[in-house]
PDB file of C-alpha atoms in Angstrom:
ATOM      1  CA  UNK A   1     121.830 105.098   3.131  1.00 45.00           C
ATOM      2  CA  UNK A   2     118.109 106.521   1.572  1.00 56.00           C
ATOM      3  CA  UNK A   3     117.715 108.977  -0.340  1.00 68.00           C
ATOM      4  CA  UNK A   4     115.051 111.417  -1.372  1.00 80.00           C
ATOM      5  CA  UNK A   5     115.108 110.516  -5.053  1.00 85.00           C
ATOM      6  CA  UNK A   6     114.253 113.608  -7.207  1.00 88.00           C
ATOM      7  CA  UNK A   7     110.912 113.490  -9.163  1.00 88.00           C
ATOM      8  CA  UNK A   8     109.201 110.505  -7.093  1.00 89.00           C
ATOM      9  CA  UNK A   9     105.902 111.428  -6.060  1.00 90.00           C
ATOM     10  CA  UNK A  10     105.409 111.198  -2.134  1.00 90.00           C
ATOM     11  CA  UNK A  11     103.316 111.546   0.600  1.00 88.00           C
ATOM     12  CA  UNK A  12     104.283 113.916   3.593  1.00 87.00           C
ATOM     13  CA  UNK A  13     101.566 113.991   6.357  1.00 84.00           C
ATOM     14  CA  UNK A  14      99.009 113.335   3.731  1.00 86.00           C
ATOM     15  CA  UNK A  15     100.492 116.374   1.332  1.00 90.00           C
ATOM     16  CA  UNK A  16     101.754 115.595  -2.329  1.00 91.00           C
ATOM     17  CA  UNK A  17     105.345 115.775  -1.844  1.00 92.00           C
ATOM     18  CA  UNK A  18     107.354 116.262  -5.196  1.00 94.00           C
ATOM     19  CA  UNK A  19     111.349 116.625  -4.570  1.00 94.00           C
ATOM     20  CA  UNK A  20     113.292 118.715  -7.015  1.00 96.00           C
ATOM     21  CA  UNK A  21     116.802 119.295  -5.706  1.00 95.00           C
ATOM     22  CA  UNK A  22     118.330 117.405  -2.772  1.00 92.00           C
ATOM     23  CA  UNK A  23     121.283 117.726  -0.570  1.00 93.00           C
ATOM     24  CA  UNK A  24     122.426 115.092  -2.997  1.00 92.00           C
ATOM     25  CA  UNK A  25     122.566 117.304  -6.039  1.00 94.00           C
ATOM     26  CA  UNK A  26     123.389 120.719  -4.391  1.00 96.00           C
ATOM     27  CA  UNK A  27     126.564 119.695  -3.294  1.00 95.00           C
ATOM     28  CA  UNK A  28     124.820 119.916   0.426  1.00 94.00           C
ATOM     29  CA  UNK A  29     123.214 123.414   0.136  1.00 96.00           C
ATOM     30  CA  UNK A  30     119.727 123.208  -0.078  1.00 96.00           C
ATOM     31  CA  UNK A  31     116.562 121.110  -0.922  1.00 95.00           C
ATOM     32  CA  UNK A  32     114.070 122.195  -3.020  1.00 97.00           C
ATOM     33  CA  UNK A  33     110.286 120.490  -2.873  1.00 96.00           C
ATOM     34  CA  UNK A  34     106.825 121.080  -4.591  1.00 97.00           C
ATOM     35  CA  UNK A  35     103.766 120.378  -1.970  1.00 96.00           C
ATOM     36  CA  UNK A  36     100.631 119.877  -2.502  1.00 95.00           C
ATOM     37  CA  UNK A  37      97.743 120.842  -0.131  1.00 95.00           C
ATOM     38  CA  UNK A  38      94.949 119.316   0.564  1.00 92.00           C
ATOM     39  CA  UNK A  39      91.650 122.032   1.677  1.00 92.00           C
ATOM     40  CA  UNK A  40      92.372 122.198   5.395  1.00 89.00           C
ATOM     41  CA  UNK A  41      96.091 120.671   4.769  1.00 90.00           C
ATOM     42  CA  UNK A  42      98.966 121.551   6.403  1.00 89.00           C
ATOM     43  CA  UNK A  43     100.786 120.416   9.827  1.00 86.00           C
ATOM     44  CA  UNK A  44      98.972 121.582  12.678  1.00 82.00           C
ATOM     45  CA  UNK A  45     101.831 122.057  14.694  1.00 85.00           C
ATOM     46  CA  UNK A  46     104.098 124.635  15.107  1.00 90.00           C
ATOM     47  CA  UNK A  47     107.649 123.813  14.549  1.00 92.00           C
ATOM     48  CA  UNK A  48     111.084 125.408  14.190  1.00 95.00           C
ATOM     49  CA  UNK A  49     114.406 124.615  12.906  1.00 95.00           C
ATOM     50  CA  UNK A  50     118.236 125.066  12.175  1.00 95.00           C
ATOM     51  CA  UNK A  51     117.202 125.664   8.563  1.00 94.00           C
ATOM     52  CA  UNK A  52     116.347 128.658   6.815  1.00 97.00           C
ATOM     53  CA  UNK A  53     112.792 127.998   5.066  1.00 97.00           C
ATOM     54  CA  UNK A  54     111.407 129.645   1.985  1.00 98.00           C
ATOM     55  CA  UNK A  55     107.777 129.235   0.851  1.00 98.00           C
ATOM     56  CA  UNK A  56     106.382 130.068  -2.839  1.00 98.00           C
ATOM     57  CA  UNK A  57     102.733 129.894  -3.375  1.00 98.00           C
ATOM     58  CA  UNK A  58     102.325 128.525  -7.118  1.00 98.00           C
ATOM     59  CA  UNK A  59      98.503 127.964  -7.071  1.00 98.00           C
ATOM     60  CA  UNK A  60      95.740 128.272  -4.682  1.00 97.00           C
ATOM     61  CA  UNK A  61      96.547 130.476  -1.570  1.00 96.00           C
ATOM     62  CA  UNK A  62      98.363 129.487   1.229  1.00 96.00           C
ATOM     63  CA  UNK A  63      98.321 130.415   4.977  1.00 95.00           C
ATOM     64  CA  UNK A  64     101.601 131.064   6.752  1.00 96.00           C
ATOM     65  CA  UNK A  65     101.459 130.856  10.407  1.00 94.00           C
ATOM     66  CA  UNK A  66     104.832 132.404  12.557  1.00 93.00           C
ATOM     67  CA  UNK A  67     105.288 133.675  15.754  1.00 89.00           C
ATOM     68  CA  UNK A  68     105.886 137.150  13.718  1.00 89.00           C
ATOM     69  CA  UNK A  69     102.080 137.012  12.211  1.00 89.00           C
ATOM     70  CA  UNK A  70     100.120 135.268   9.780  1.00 92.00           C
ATOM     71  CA  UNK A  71     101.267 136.091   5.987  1.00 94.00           C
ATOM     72  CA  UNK A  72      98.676 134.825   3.319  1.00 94.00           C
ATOM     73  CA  UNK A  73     100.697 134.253   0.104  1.00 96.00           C
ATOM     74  CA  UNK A  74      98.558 134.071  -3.357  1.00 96.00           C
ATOM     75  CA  UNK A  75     100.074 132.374  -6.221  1.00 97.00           C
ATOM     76  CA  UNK A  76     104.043 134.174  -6.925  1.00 97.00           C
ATOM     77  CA  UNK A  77     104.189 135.396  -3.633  1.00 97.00           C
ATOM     78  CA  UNK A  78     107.037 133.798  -1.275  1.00 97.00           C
ATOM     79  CA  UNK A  79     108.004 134.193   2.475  1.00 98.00           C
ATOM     80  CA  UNK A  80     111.368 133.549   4.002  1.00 98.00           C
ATOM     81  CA  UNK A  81     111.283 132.187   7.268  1.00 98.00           C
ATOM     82  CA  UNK A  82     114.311 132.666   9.511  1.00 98.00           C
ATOM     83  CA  UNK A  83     115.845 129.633  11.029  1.00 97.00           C
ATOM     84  CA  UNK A  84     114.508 128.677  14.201  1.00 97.00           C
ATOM     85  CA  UNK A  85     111.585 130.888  13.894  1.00 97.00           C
ATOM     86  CA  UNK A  86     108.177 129.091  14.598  1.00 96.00           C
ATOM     87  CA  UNK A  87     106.130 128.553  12.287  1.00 95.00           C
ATOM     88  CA  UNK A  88     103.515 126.477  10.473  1.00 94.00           C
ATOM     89  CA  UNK A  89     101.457 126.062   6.936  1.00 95.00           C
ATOM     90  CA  UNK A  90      98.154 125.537   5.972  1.00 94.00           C
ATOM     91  CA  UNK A  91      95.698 125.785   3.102  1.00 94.00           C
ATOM     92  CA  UNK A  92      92.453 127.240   4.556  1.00 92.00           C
ATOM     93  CA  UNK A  93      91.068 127.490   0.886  1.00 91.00           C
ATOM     94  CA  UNK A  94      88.003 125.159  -0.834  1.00 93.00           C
ATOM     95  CA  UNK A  95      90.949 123.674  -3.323  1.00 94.00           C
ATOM     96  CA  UNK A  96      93.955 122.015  -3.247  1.00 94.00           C
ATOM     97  CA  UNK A  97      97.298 124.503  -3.310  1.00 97.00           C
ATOM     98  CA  UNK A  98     100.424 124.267  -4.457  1.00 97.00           C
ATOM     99  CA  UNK A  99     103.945 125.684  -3.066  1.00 98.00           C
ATOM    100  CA  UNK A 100     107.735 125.071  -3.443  1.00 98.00           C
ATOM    101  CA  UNK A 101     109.536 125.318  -0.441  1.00 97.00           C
ATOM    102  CA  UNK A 102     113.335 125.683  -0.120  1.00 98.00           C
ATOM    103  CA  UNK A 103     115.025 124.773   2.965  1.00 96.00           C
ATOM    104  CA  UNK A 104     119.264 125.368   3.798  1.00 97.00           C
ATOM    105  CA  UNK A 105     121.217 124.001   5.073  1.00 93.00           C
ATOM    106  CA  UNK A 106     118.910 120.770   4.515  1.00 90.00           C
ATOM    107  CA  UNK A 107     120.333 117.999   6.355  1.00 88.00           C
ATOM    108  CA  UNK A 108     118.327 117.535   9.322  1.00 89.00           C
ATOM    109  CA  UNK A 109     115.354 118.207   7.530  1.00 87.00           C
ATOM    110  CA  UNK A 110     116.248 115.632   4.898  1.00 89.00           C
ATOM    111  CA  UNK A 111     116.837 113.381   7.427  1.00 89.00           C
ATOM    112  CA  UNK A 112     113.434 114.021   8.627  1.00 89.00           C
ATOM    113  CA  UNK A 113     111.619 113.789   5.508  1.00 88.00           C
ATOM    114  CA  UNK A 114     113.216 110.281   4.811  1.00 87.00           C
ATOM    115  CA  UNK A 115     111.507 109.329   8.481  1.00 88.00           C
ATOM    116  CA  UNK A 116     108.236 110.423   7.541  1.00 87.00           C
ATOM    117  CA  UNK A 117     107.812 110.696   3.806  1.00 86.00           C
ATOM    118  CA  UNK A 118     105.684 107.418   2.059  1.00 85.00           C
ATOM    119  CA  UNK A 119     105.991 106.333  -1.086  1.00 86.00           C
ATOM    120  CA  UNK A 120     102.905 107.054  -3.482  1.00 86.00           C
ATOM    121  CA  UNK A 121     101.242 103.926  -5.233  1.00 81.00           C
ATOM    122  CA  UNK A 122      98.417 105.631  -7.042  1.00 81.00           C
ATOM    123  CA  UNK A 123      99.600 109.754  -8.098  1.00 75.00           C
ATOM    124  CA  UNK A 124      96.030 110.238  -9.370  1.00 77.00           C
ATOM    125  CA  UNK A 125      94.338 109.083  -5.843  1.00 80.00           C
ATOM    126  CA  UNK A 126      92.433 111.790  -3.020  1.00 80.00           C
ATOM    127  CA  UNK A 127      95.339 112.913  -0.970  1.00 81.00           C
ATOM    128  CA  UNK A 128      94.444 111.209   2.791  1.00 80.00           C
ATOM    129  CA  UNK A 129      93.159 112.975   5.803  1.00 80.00           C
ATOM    130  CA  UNK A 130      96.078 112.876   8.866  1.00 78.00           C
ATOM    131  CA  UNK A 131      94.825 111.517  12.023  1.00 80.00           C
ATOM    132  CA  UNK A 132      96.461 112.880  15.092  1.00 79.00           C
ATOM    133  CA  UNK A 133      98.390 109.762  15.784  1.00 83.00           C
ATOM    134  CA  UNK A 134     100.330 110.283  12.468  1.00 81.00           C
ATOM    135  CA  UNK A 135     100.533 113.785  13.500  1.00 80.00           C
ATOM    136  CA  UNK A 136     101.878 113.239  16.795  1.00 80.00           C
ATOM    137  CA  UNK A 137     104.362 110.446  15.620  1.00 83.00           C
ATOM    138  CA  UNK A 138     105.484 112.812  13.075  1.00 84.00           C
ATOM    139  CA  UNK A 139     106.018 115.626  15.605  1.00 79.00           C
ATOM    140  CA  UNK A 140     108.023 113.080  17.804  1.00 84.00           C
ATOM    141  CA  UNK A 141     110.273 112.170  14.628  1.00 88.00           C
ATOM    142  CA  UNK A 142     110.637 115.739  14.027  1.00 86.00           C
ATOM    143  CA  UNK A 143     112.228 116.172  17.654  1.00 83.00           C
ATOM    144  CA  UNK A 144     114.669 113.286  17.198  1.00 88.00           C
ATOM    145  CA  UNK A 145     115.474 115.434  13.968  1.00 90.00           C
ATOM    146  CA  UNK A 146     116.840 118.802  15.498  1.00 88.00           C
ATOM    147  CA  UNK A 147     113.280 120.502  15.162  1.00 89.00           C
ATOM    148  CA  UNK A 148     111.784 122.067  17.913  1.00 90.00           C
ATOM    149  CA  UNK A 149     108.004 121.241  18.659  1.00 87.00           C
ATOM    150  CA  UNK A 150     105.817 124.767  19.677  1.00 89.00           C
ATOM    151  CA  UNK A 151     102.469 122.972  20.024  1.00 82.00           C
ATOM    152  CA  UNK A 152      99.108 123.478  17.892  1.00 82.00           C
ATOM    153  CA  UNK A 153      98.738 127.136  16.189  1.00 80.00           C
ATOM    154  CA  UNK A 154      95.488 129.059  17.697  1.00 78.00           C
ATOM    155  CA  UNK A 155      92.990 129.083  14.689  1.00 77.00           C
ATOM    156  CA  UNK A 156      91.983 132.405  16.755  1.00 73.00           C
ATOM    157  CA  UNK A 157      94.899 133.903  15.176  1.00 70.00           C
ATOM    158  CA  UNK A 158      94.021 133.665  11.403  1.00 71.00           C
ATOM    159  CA  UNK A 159      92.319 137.190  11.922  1.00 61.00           C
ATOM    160  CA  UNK A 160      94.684 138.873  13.402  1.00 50.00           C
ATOM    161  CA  UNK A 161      98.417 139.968  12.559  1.00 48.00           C
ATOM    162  CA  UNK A 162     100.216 138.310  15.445  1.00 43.00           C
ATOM    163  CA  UNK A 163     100.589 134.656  16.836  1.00 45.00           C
ATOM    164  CA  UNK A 164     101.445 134.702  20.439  1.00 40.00           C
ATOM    165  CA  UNK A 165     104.259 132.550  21.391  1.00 40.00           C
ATOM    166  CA  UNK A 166     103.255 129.366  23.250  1.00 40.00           C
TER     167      UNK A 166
END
């Protein structure tokens, strides 16, 4: 069976994607990565899942889109997300952005990020733009996965407090 190995530089939908903890090496509690955002990075979908999901901003600012409201967390500041709460990422900002997230329990989304994840062959390269077919086959891997798909997030929401639910 793969294996997220911890350390290895990745690619998740053309994010950095830096494992630090696995499944594998909690004894099957949690999974701990380091992303790194592109300007205008993030998925664009709306998603939700059995895990719970904890976002730290460590540089940059980053954009947290639920269907609670949109939290903007500058570097230090973190955001639990309640499992099966919809929700989305993105780095609005001129510079790329960094943030750990933690996600338990993480098997499904382990599973996931095996399915999707790529392998990195140059760490010092551009990180790549998505195009919507990656997107979309993402999304579909994502449903095979135990997440739940909410559709696009509403850049109309960004200045306002609430996301309605879709």
């Amino acid at each position: 069976m793969a294996t997220l190995t911890p350390g290895e530089p990745m690619l998740f939908m053309g994010e950095g994607f830096r494992v630090h903890a696995t499944s594998a090496t909690t004894g099957g509690r949690f999974l701990i990565a380091e992303i790194i955002s592109r300007p205008a990075g993030g998925p664009r979908h709306l998603h939700s899942h059995e895990a719970a999901e904890q976002y730290m901003c460590l540089d940059g600012v980053i954009t947290v889109i639920t269907e609670d409201g949109v939290h903007r967390l500058a570097p230090l500041e973190s955001l639990t997300i309640r499992p099966w709460l919809a929700h989305t990422y993105r780095n609005l900002g001129d510079s790329p952005a960094r943030l750990l997230c933690t996600l338990s329990p993480p098997d499904d989304m382990e599973a996931f990020l095996l399915a999707v994840c790529e392998p990195v062959s140059d760490p010092g390269a551009a990180l790549p733009e998505v195009t919507r077919e990656q997107s979309d086959h993402a999304m579909a891997l994502a449903a095979r996965h135990g997440m739940r798909i909410h559709g696009e997030y509403d850049p109309s929401v960004l200045g306002h407090g609430a996301v309605p639910r879709g």
